[in-house]
Every structure is written in C-alpha cells, then in structure tokens.
mmCIF file of C-alpha atoms in Angstrom:
data_model
loop_
_atom_site.group_PDB
_atom_site.id
_atom_site.type_symbol
_atom_site.label_atom_id
_atom_site.label_comp_id
_atom_site.label_asym_id
_atom_site.label_seq_id
_atom_site.Cartn_x
_atom_site.Cartn_y
_atom_site.Cartn_z
ATOM 1 C CA UNK Y 1 -0.067 0.008 0.016
ATOM 2 C CA UNK Y 2 1.393 3.229 -1.110
ATOM 3 C CA UNK Y 3 -1.620 5.185 0.507
ATOM 4 C CA UNK Y 4 -2.050 3.264 3.756
ATOM 5 C CA UNK Y 5 -5.078 4.853 5.480
ATOM 6 C CA UNK Y 6 -4.914 6.352 9.192
ATOM 7 C CA UNK Y 7 -6.695 4.377 11.767
ATOM 8 C CA UNK Y 8 -8.472 6.980 13.816
ATOM 9 C CA UNK Y 9 -8.230 5.549 17.458
ATOM 10 C CA UNK Y 10 -5.603 6.455 19.936
ATOM 11 C CA UNK Y 11 -3.509 3.883 21.442
ATOM 12 C CA UNK Y 12 -2.868 4.552 24.820
ATOM 13 C CA UNK Y 13 -0.020 3.346 27.070
ATOM 14 C CA UNK Y 14 -1.326 1.695 30.676
ATOM 15 C CA UNK Y 15 2.422 0.924 32.195
ATOM 16 C CA UNK Y 16 6.185 1.248 31.287
ATOM 17 C CA UNK Y 17 9.353 0.214 32.968
ATOM 18 C CA UNK Y 18 12.815 -0.548 31.891
ATOM 19 C CA UNK Y 19 11.791 -4.238 30.535
ATOM 20 C CA UNK Y 20 8.145 -3.974 29.388
ATOM 21 C CA UNK Y 21 5.495 -1.333 27.803
ATOM 22 C CA UNK Y 22 1.626 -2.134 28.159
ATOM 23 C CA UNK Y 23 -0.654 -0.549 25.731
ATOM 24 C CA UNK Y 24 -4.527 -0.372 25.477
ATOM 25 C CA UNK Y 25 -4.653 -1.274 22.126
ATOM 26 C CA UNK Y 26 -7.843 0.162 19.951
ATOM 27 C CA UNK Y 27 -10.120 -1.838 17.509
ATOM 28 C CA UNK Y 28 -8.967 -2.035 14.081
ATOM 29 C CA UNK Y 29 -4.853 -1.750 14.743
ATOM 30 C CA UNK Y 30 -2.997 -5.053 14.051
ATOM 31 C CA UNK Y 31 -0.652 -6.178 16.657
ATOM 32 C CA UNK Y 32 2.004 -5.947 14.098
ATOM 33 C CA UNK Y 33 2.653 -5.396 10.503
ATOM 34 C CA UNK Y 34 0.345 -7.661 8.258
ATOM 35 C CA UNK Y 35 -0.982 -7.416 4.582
ATOM 36 C CA UNK Y 36 -1.610 -3.889 3.745
ATOM 37 C CA UNK Y 37 -1.018 -2.651 7.219
ATOM 38 C CA UNK Y 38 2.483 -1.468 8.356
ATOM 39 C CA UNK Y 39 2.922 1.754 9.828
ATOM 40 C CA UNK Y 40 -0.971 1.523 11.347
ATOM 41 C CA UNK Y 41 -0.217 -1.310 13.792
ATOM 42 C CA UNK Y 42 0.452 -1.215 17.164
ATOM 43 C CA UNK Y 43 4.122 -2.289 16.964
ATOM 44 C CA UNK Y 44 5.383 0.248 14.535
ATOM 45 C CA UNK Y 45 3.180 3.337 16.333
ATOM 46 C CA UNK Y 46 5.005 2.150 19.438
ATOM 47 C CA UNK Y 47 8.573 1.937 17.945
ATOM 48 C CA UNK Y 48 7.980 5.450 16.034
ATOM 49 C CA UNK Y 49 6.666 7.301 19.403
ATOM 50 C CA UNK Y 50 9.526 6.117 21.443
ATOM 51 C CA UNK Y 51 11.994 5.724 18.893
ATOM 52 C CA UNK Y 52 12.820 2.185 19.868
ATOM 53 C CA UNK Y 53 13.347 0.003 16.912
ATOM 54 C CA UNK Y 54 13.788 -3.339 19.011
ATOM 55 C CA UNK Y 55 10.424 -3.320 20.938
ATOM 56 C CA UNK Y 56 8.944 -6.614 20.153
ATOM 57 C CA UNK Y 57 5.337 -7.951 21.275
ATOM 58 C CA UNK Y 58 5.325 -10.265 24.092
ATOM 59 C CA UNK Y 59 1.900 -11.942 22.750
ATOM 60 C CA UNK Y 60 -0.728 -10.831 20.285
ATOM 61 C CA UNK Y 61 -4.461 -9.590 19.760
ATOM 62 C CA UNK Y 62 -6.642 -9.923 16.985
ATOM 63 C CA UNK Y 63 -6.669 -6.665 14.447
ATOM 64 C CA UNK Y 64 -10.330 -6.225 15.417
ATOM 65 C CA UNK Y 65 -10.020 -6.894 19.188
ATOM 66 C CA UNK Y 66 -9.288 -4.025 21.494
ATOM 67 C CA UNK Y 67 -7.606 -4.036 24.907
ATOM 68 C CA UNK Y 68 -4.439 -5.021 27.160
ATOM 69 C CA UNK Y 69 -1.337 -5.747 24.933
ATOM 70 C CA UNK Y 70 2.306 -6.447 26.381
ATOM 71 C CA UNK Y 71 5.416 -5.397 24.503
ATOM 72 C CA UNK Y 72 9.020 -6.138 25.316
ATOM 73 C CA UNK Y 73 11.489 -3.300 25.123
ATOM 74 C CA UNK Y 74 14.747 -5.055 26.567
ATOM 75 C CA UNK Y 75 15.541 -7.825 24.091
ATOM 76 C CA UNK Y 76 17.347 -9.604 26.897
ATOM 77 C CA UNK Y 77 14.028 -10.388 28.679
ATOM 78 C CA UNK Y 78 11.907 -11.136 25.434
ATOM 79 C CA UNK Y 79 12.169 -14.729 25.687
ATOM 80 C CA UNK Y 80 10.893 -14.800 29.553
ATOM 81 C CA UNK Y 81 7.735 -12.660 28.491
ATOM 82 C CA UNK Y 82 6.824 -14.756 25.254
ATOM 83 C CA UNK Y 83 7.300 -17.702 27.069
ATOM 84 C CA UNK Y 84 4.949 -16.487 29.738
ATOM 85 C CA UNK Y 85 2.042 -16.154 27.130
ATOM 86 C CA UNK Y 86 3.060 -19.368 25.398
ATOM 87 C CA UNK Y 87 2.940 -21.423 28.342
ATOM 88 C CA UNK Y 88 -0.660 -19.769 29.309
ATOM 89 C CA UNK Y 89 0.462 -18.390 32.597
ATOM 90 C CA UNK Y 90 -1.096 -15.124 32.146
ATOM 91 C CA UNK Y 91 -4.979 -14.958 33.045
ATOM 92 C CA UNK Y 92 -6.777 -13.330 30.103
ATOM 93 C CA UNK Y 93 -10.372 -11.877 30.477
ATOM 94 C CA UNK Y 94 -12.362 -10.699 28.009
ATOM 95 C CA UNK Y 95 -15.696 -8.558 27.714
ATOM 96 C CA UNK Y 96 -18.047 -8.421 24.645
ATOM 97 C CA UNK Y 97 -21.618 -7.326 23.896
ATOM 98 C CA UNK Y 98 -23.992 -9.706 22.322
ATOM 99 C CA UNK Y 99 -27.611 -10.446 22.522
ATOM 100 C CA UNK Y 100 -29.464 -11.286 25.262
ATOM 101 C CA UNK Y 101 -31.379 -14.503 24.215
ATOM 102 C CA UNK Y 102 -31.703 -18.143 24.685
ATOM 103 C CA UNK Y 103 -28.731 -20.036 23.618
ATOM 104 C CA UNK Y 104 -29.106 -22.315 20.795
ATOM 105 C CA UNK Y 105 -27.413 -25.536 20.818
ATOM 106 C CA UNK Y 106 -24.222 -25.758 18.771
ATOM 107 C CA UNK Y 107 -23.601 -28.064 15.775
ATOM 108 C CA UNK Y 108 -20.358 -29.536 17.611
ATOM 109 C CA UNK Y 109 -18.594 -29.830 20.862
ATOM 110 C CA UNK Y 110 -20.325 -29.593 24.496
ATOM 111 C CA UNK Y 111 -21.686 -26.942 26.816
ATOM 112 C CA UNK Y 112 -21.802 -27.530 30.521
ATOM 113 C CA UNK Y 113 -23.846 -25.420 32.973
ATOM 114 C CA UNK Y 114 -21.515 -24.485 35.900
ATOM 115 C CA UNK Y 115 -24.265 -23.575 38.177
ATOM 116 C CA UNK Y 116 -27.333 -25.425 36.904
ATOM 117 C CA UNK Y 117 -30.341 -24.728 36.462
ATOM 118 C CA UNK Y 118 -28.679 -21.374 35.663
ATOM 119 C CA UNK Y 119 -28.088 -21.160 31.715
ATOM 120 C CA UNK Y 120 -25.072 -19.104 32.651
ATOM 121 C CA UNK Y 121 -22.123 -19.278 33.728
ATOM 122 C CA UNK Y 122 -21.526 -22.263 30.981
ATOM 123 C CA UNK Y 123 -18.397 -24.199 30.043
ATOM 124 C CA UNK Y 124 -17.926 -24.384 26.066
ATOM 125 C CA UNK Y 125 -15.570 -26.757 24.695
ATOM 126 C CA UNK Y 126 -14.986 -27.825 21.004
ATOM 127 C CA UNK Y 127 -12.541 -28.410 18.193
ATOM 128 C CA UNK Y 128 -11.828 -25.292 16.528
ATOM 129 C CA UNK Y 129 -9.845 -25.381 13.055
ATOM 130 C CA UNK Y 130 -8.119 -22.330 11.186
ATOM 131 C CA UNK Y 131 -6.929 -23.126 7.616
ATOM 132 C CA UNK Y 132 -4.189 -21.313 6.054
ATOM 133 C CA UNK Y 133 -5.402 -19.128 3.487
ATOM 134 C CA UNK Y 134 -9.048 -18.815 5.057
ATOM 135 C CA UNK Y 135 -10.768 -15.725 7.056
ATOM 136 C CA UNK Y 136 -12.772 -17.567 9.225
ATOM 137 C CA UNK Y 137 -11.962 -20.477 11.607
ATOM 138 C CA UNK Y 138 -14.780 -23.234 12.010
ATOM 139 C CA UNK Y 139 -15.838 -26.116 14.244
ATOM 140 C CA UNK Y 140 -15.506 -29.397 13.532
ATOM 141 C CA UNK Y 141 -16.004 -32.935 15.104
ATOM 142 C CA UNK Y 142 -12.919 -34.152 17.044
ATOM 143 C CA UNK Y 143 -11.166 -33.859 20.471
ATOM 144 C CA UNK Y 144 -11.945 -30.306 22.039
ATOM 145 C CA UNK Y 145 -8.589 -28.098 21.396
ATOM 146 C CA UNK Y 146 -10.701 -24.853 22.452
ATOM 147 C CA UNK Y 147 -12.515 -23.988 25.739
ATOM 148 C CA UNK Y 148 -14.107 -20.645 27.171
ATOM 149 C CA UNK Y 149 -15.783 -20.017 30.114
ATOM 150 C CA UNK Y 150 -18.846 -17.614 29.849
ATOM 151 C CA UNK Y 151 -20.709 -15.496 32.162
ATOM 152 C CA UNK Y 152 -23.642 -13.302 31.293
ATOM 153 C CA UNK Y 153 -23.559 -9.787 32.889
ATOM 154 C CA UNK Y 154 -25.860 -6.743 32.977
ATOM 155 C CA UNK Y 155 -28.342 -5.483 30.358
ATOM 156 C CA UNK Y 156 -26.746 -2.798 28.455
ATOM 157 C CA UNK Y 157 -28.873 -1.836 25.471
ATOM 158 C CA UNK Y 158 -32.589 -2.568 25.557
ATOM 159 C CA UNK Y 159 -34.481 -3.073 22.041
ATOM 160 C CA UNK Y 160 -35.942 -0.088 20.460
ATOM 161 C CA UNK Y 161 -39.098 0.720 22.429
ATOM 162 C CA UNK Y 162 -38.218 -1.683 25.258
ATOM 163 C CA UNK Y 163 -39.923 -4.588 23.308
ATOM 164 C CA UNK Y 164 -38.945 -7.569 21.746
ATOM 165 C CA UNK Y 165 -38.651 -7.753 18.321
ATOM 166 C CA UNK Y 166 -37.210 -10.505 15.450
ATOM 167 C CA UNK Y 167 -34.540 -9.046 13.430
ATOM 168 C CA UNK Y 168 -34.355 -9.658 9.818
ATOM 169 C CA UNK Y 169 -32.410 -13.237 9.341
ATOM 170 C CA UNK Y 170 -32.516 -13.702 12.902
ATOM 171 C CA UNK Y 171 -29.359 -11.510 13.379
ATOM 172 C CA UNK Y 172 -28.748 -9.131 16.143
ATOM 173 C CA UNK Y 173 -29.150 -5.644 15.988
ATOM 174 C CA UNK Y 174 -29.613 -2.767 18.467
ATOM 175 C CA UNK Y 175 -33.093 -2.029 17.374
ATOM 176 C CA UNK Y 176 -34.426 -5.864 17.736
ATOM 177 C CA UNK Y 177 -32.517 -7.456 20.490
ATOM 178 C CA UNK Y 178 -31.554 -6.183 23.706
ATOM 179 C CA UNK Y 179 -27.948 -6.354 24.109
ATOM 180 C CA UNK Y 180 -26.257 -7.768 27.251
ATOM 181 C CA UNK Y 181 -22.417 -7.886 28.483
ATOM 182 C CA UNK Y 182 -20.621 -11.172 28.773
ATOM 183 C CA UNK Y 183 -17.468 -12.124 30.519
ATOM 184 C CA UNK Y 184 -15.223 -14.532 28.617
ATOM 185 C CA UNK Y 185 -12.265 -16.752 30.149
ATOM 186 C CA UNK Y 186 -10.502 -17.932 27.635
ATOM 187 C CA UNK Y 187 -8.698 -21.478 28.608
ATOM 188 C CA UNK Y 188 -6.927 -21.763 25.328
ATOM 189 C CA UNK Y 189 -6.103 -19.630 22.816
ATOM 190 C CA UNK Y 190 -7.091 -20.884 19.367
ATOM 191 C CA UNK Y 191 -7.516 -18.330 16.465
ATOM 192 C CA UNK Y 192 -10.871 -16.394 16.788
ATOM 193 C CA UNK Y 193 -11.824 -18.822 19.716
ATOM 194 C CA UNK Y 194 -14.285 -16.439 21.246
ATOM 195 C CA UNK Y 195 -16.224 -15.472 18.259
ATOM 196 C CA UNK Y 196 -16.536 -18.699 16.982
ATOM 197 C CA UNK Y 197 -17.908 -19.790 20.424
ATOM 198 C CA UNK Y 198 -20.257 -17.068 21.217
ATOM 199 C CA UNK Y 199 -21.387 -17.470 17.637
ATOM 200 C CA UNK Y 200 -22.012 -21.447 17.969
ATOM 201 C CA UNK Y 201 -24.263 -20.517 20.950
ATOM 202 C CA UNK Y 202 -26.367 -17.929 18.509
ATOM 203 C CA UNK Y 203 -24.917 -15.039 20.481
ATOM 204 C CA UNK Y 204 -22.554 -13.547 17.739
ATOM 205 C CA UNK Y 205 -20.554 -10.551 19.286
ATOM 206 C CA UNK Y 206 -21.883 -7.114 18.263
ATOM 207 C CA UNK Y 207 -19.709 -5.643 15.262
ATOM 208 C CA UNK Y 208 -18.647 -9.188 14.009
ATOM 209 C CA UNK Y 209 -18.066 -9.016 10.221
ATOM 210 C CA UNK Y 210 -16.754 -12.903 10.096
ATOM 211 C CA UNK Y 211 -19.549 -14.697 12.104
ATOM 212 C CA UNK Y 212 -22.018 -15.978 11.303
ATOM 213 C CA UNK Y 213 -21.120 -14.663 7.960
ATOM 214 C CA UNK Y 214 -18.312 -13.036 6.413
ATOM 215 C CA UNK Y 215 -19.125 -9.239 5.557
ATOM 216 C CA UNK Y 216 -17.330 -7.157 3.057
ATOM 217 C CA UNK Y 217 -16.708 -3.619 4.369
ATOM 218 C CA UNK Y 218 -14.270 -1.163 2.961
ATOM 219 C CA UNK Y 219 -10.762 -1.319 4.153
ATOM 220 C CA UNK Y 220 -11.144 2.244 5.537
ATOM 221 C CA UNK Y 221 -14.501 1.649 7.169
ATOM 222 C CA UNK Y 222 -13.797 2.043 11.198
ATOM 223 C CA UNK Y 223 -17.743 2.750 11.967
ATOM 224 C CA UNK Y 224 -18.476 -0.797 13.385
ATOM 225 C CA UNK Y 225 -15.616 -1.937 15.863
ATOM 226 C CA UNK Y 226 -16.293 -5.581 16.922
ATOM 227 C CA UNK Y 227 -17.598 -4.945 20.506
ATOM 228 C CA UNK Y 228 -14.881 -7.393 21.853
ATOM 229 C CA UNK Y 229 -11.949 -5.930 24.307
ATOM 230 C CA UNK Y 230 -9.142 -7.753 26.182
ATOM 231 C CA UNK Y 231 -10.420 -6.093 29.528
ATOM 232 C CA UNK Y 232 -8.035 -7.861 32.004
ATOM 233 C CA UNK Y 233 -4.501 -9.284 32.030
ATOM 234 C CA UNK Y 234 -3.102 -10.646 35.288
ATOM 235 C CA UNK Y 235 0.262 -12.449 35.601
ATOM 236 C CA UNK Y 236 3.765 -12.901 37.794
ATOM 237 C CA UNK Y 237 6.373 -10.918 36.253
ATOM 238 C CA UNK Y 238 9.128 -13.530 35.042
ATOM 239 C CA UNK Y 239 11.920 -11.235 35.894
ATOM 240 C CA UNK Y 240 10.831 -9.450 39.268
ATOM 241 C CA UNK Y 241 8.228 -12.015 40.733
ATOM 242 C CA UNK Y 242 5.874 -9.132 41.040
ATOM 243 C CA UNK Y 243 1.948 -9.489 40.872
ATOM 244 C CA UNK Y 244 0.962 -7.625 37.830
ATOM 245 C CA UNK Y 245 -2.569 -6.547 36.747
ATOM 246 C CA UNK Y 246 -3.760 -4.389 33.945
ATOM 247 C CA UNK Y 247 -7.205 -3.278 32.709
ATOM 248 C CA UNK Y 248 -8.494 -1.707 29.681
ATOM 249 C CA UNK Y 249 -10.199 1.553 29.564
ATOM 250 C CA UNK Y 250 -11.642 0.985 26.172
ATOM 251 C CA UNK Y 251 -15.723 1.004 26.355
ATOM 252 C CA UNK Y 252 -18.326 -1.185 24.941
ATOM 253 C CA UNK Y 253 -20.628 0.500 22.870
ATOM 254 C CA UNK Y 254 -23.061 0.186 20.101
ATOM 255 C CA UNK Y 255 -22.218 1.990 16.897
ATOM 256 C CA UNK Y 256 -25.324 4.410 16.924
ATOM 257 C CA UNK Y 257 -24.964 5.123 20.770
ATOM 258 C CA UNK Y 258 -23.239 8.093 22.197
ATOM 259 C CA UNK Y 259 -23.332 6.273 25.492
ATOM 260 C CA UNK Y 260 -21.398 2.851 26.599
ATOM 261 C CA UNK Y 261 -21.989 -0.117 28.417
ATOM 262 C CA UNK Y 262 -20.684 0.450 32.514
ATOM 263 C CA UNK Y 263 -17.863 -1.794 32.946
#
C-alpha cells in the first residue's frame, strides 16, 4: 500500500518500565505488520513514538479486538515474557456485547452449565480449525482443543421501544434484540476462539463481520468496531516476581449510541 489509511483511534500506554510497555490497543489496529497494514499497527506506532526499533510484542491480539497488549523493550528479557504467554501462565479476561436471548445448541462440541439450572455461567468446549489462507475459523468433530468459560452480565442496550422484535434473518441488531455484556475466560488460545464460541451459541458478538457470515466492508470503514475487548491481564512478572494486573479502558458501546456499557 502506497497510501495506507490512518486508523483514527489513539493507543494509550497503561504502564511502562525498563523491560515492558503495556498498551491499550484500539480496535482495527493489528498487533504487528501484516498484509496492507504496516505503520498503522500497534508495534510500528509504538516504535516510532518512542524511537525504540527493538520493541517486540510479547503476545498478540486480533486486529479487530481491543484491549491490553504487552510489548517487550529489553531484548534480554524477550524470551521470558513471550514464554509467559506461550505457556498460558497469564490470566486473560475479555468482555463483549452480544444478544440477550436463550442459547442455541451448537452443532459440534459441548456445553456444561457451571451452576445448574442457571444457563450461565457455562463452559463451552469444541474443536476449532483455522486453515491457512482462509479468513474464518470453523468448528468440526474431534477432540476439543478450545475451551471458554462464558458469564452473562448486565443488560446494556434494550430493544427499541422496550419491546422484543425479531431482526431480519434472525441476526442481532440494536433495534431488535436487547444486548448484554458477557465476560469471557478463554482457557485456550485458538484463533478467533471467542468469536467462534459465542457465534456457535447463537450469540454473535456485536460488530463481528466474520461470524456468522463474512461481510465485506471497505478497508477504511472504521464505523463498526467489534465489541470485544481484552479487559484484564494478570500475571507474575517472570523477571521480578511481582504480581501484575492491567485493565483496559476501552468502552463497549453500540455504533449508534453515544453512551457505553458500564464496565
């Protein structure tokens, strides 16, 4: 790309020391260069802002997902922080907006109610596959390789007029279905895992342009962010042994709403 479009969202620094920098990544900003995106990525923005070309990511967030993201500035510590995430020693908590309605039975995998007879929280397990060269992941028969604990929180956006109305083709829309906040605890880290698991329950995340179906949008259309945020990250610092906890300030909100869902 000769004329790379500017992504109109700022990236705040939540914490920094001589070893790491923790940022609040906005929606639409890829973690590192890929495809048409180079300067408009979290990594290159941070390197250019601080004048430190050796900064590297300790882990990644999907381009469409906002929230807490850790970078390593001291190359001698790079391996220690990256292994922290590769070995799943960091606790990650996500939040999203999705329809408030009864779940539908997924085609593959299992659902376990954690506190029956309450429908939530529930544990969703399935086998997720992401093939090289394809945009979306999918579930199929096989030993479960993806596991997510899902909690349902408060009603954030009621349907228009305070009444339930079915949306065209059954899809969620702020004027047709009430929207709730969900808290997601991934126990594995498959590509698009949270988006796939929510969609498989009939609860596609607001703003998702891949699930349940791929929607083509202009590359410079930033009007409908995926309402999925990596809200909290907790880990024991592998160098100092200190307990670390970082919380994203990115709000959850509907595209046509000036207010947000309290977090």
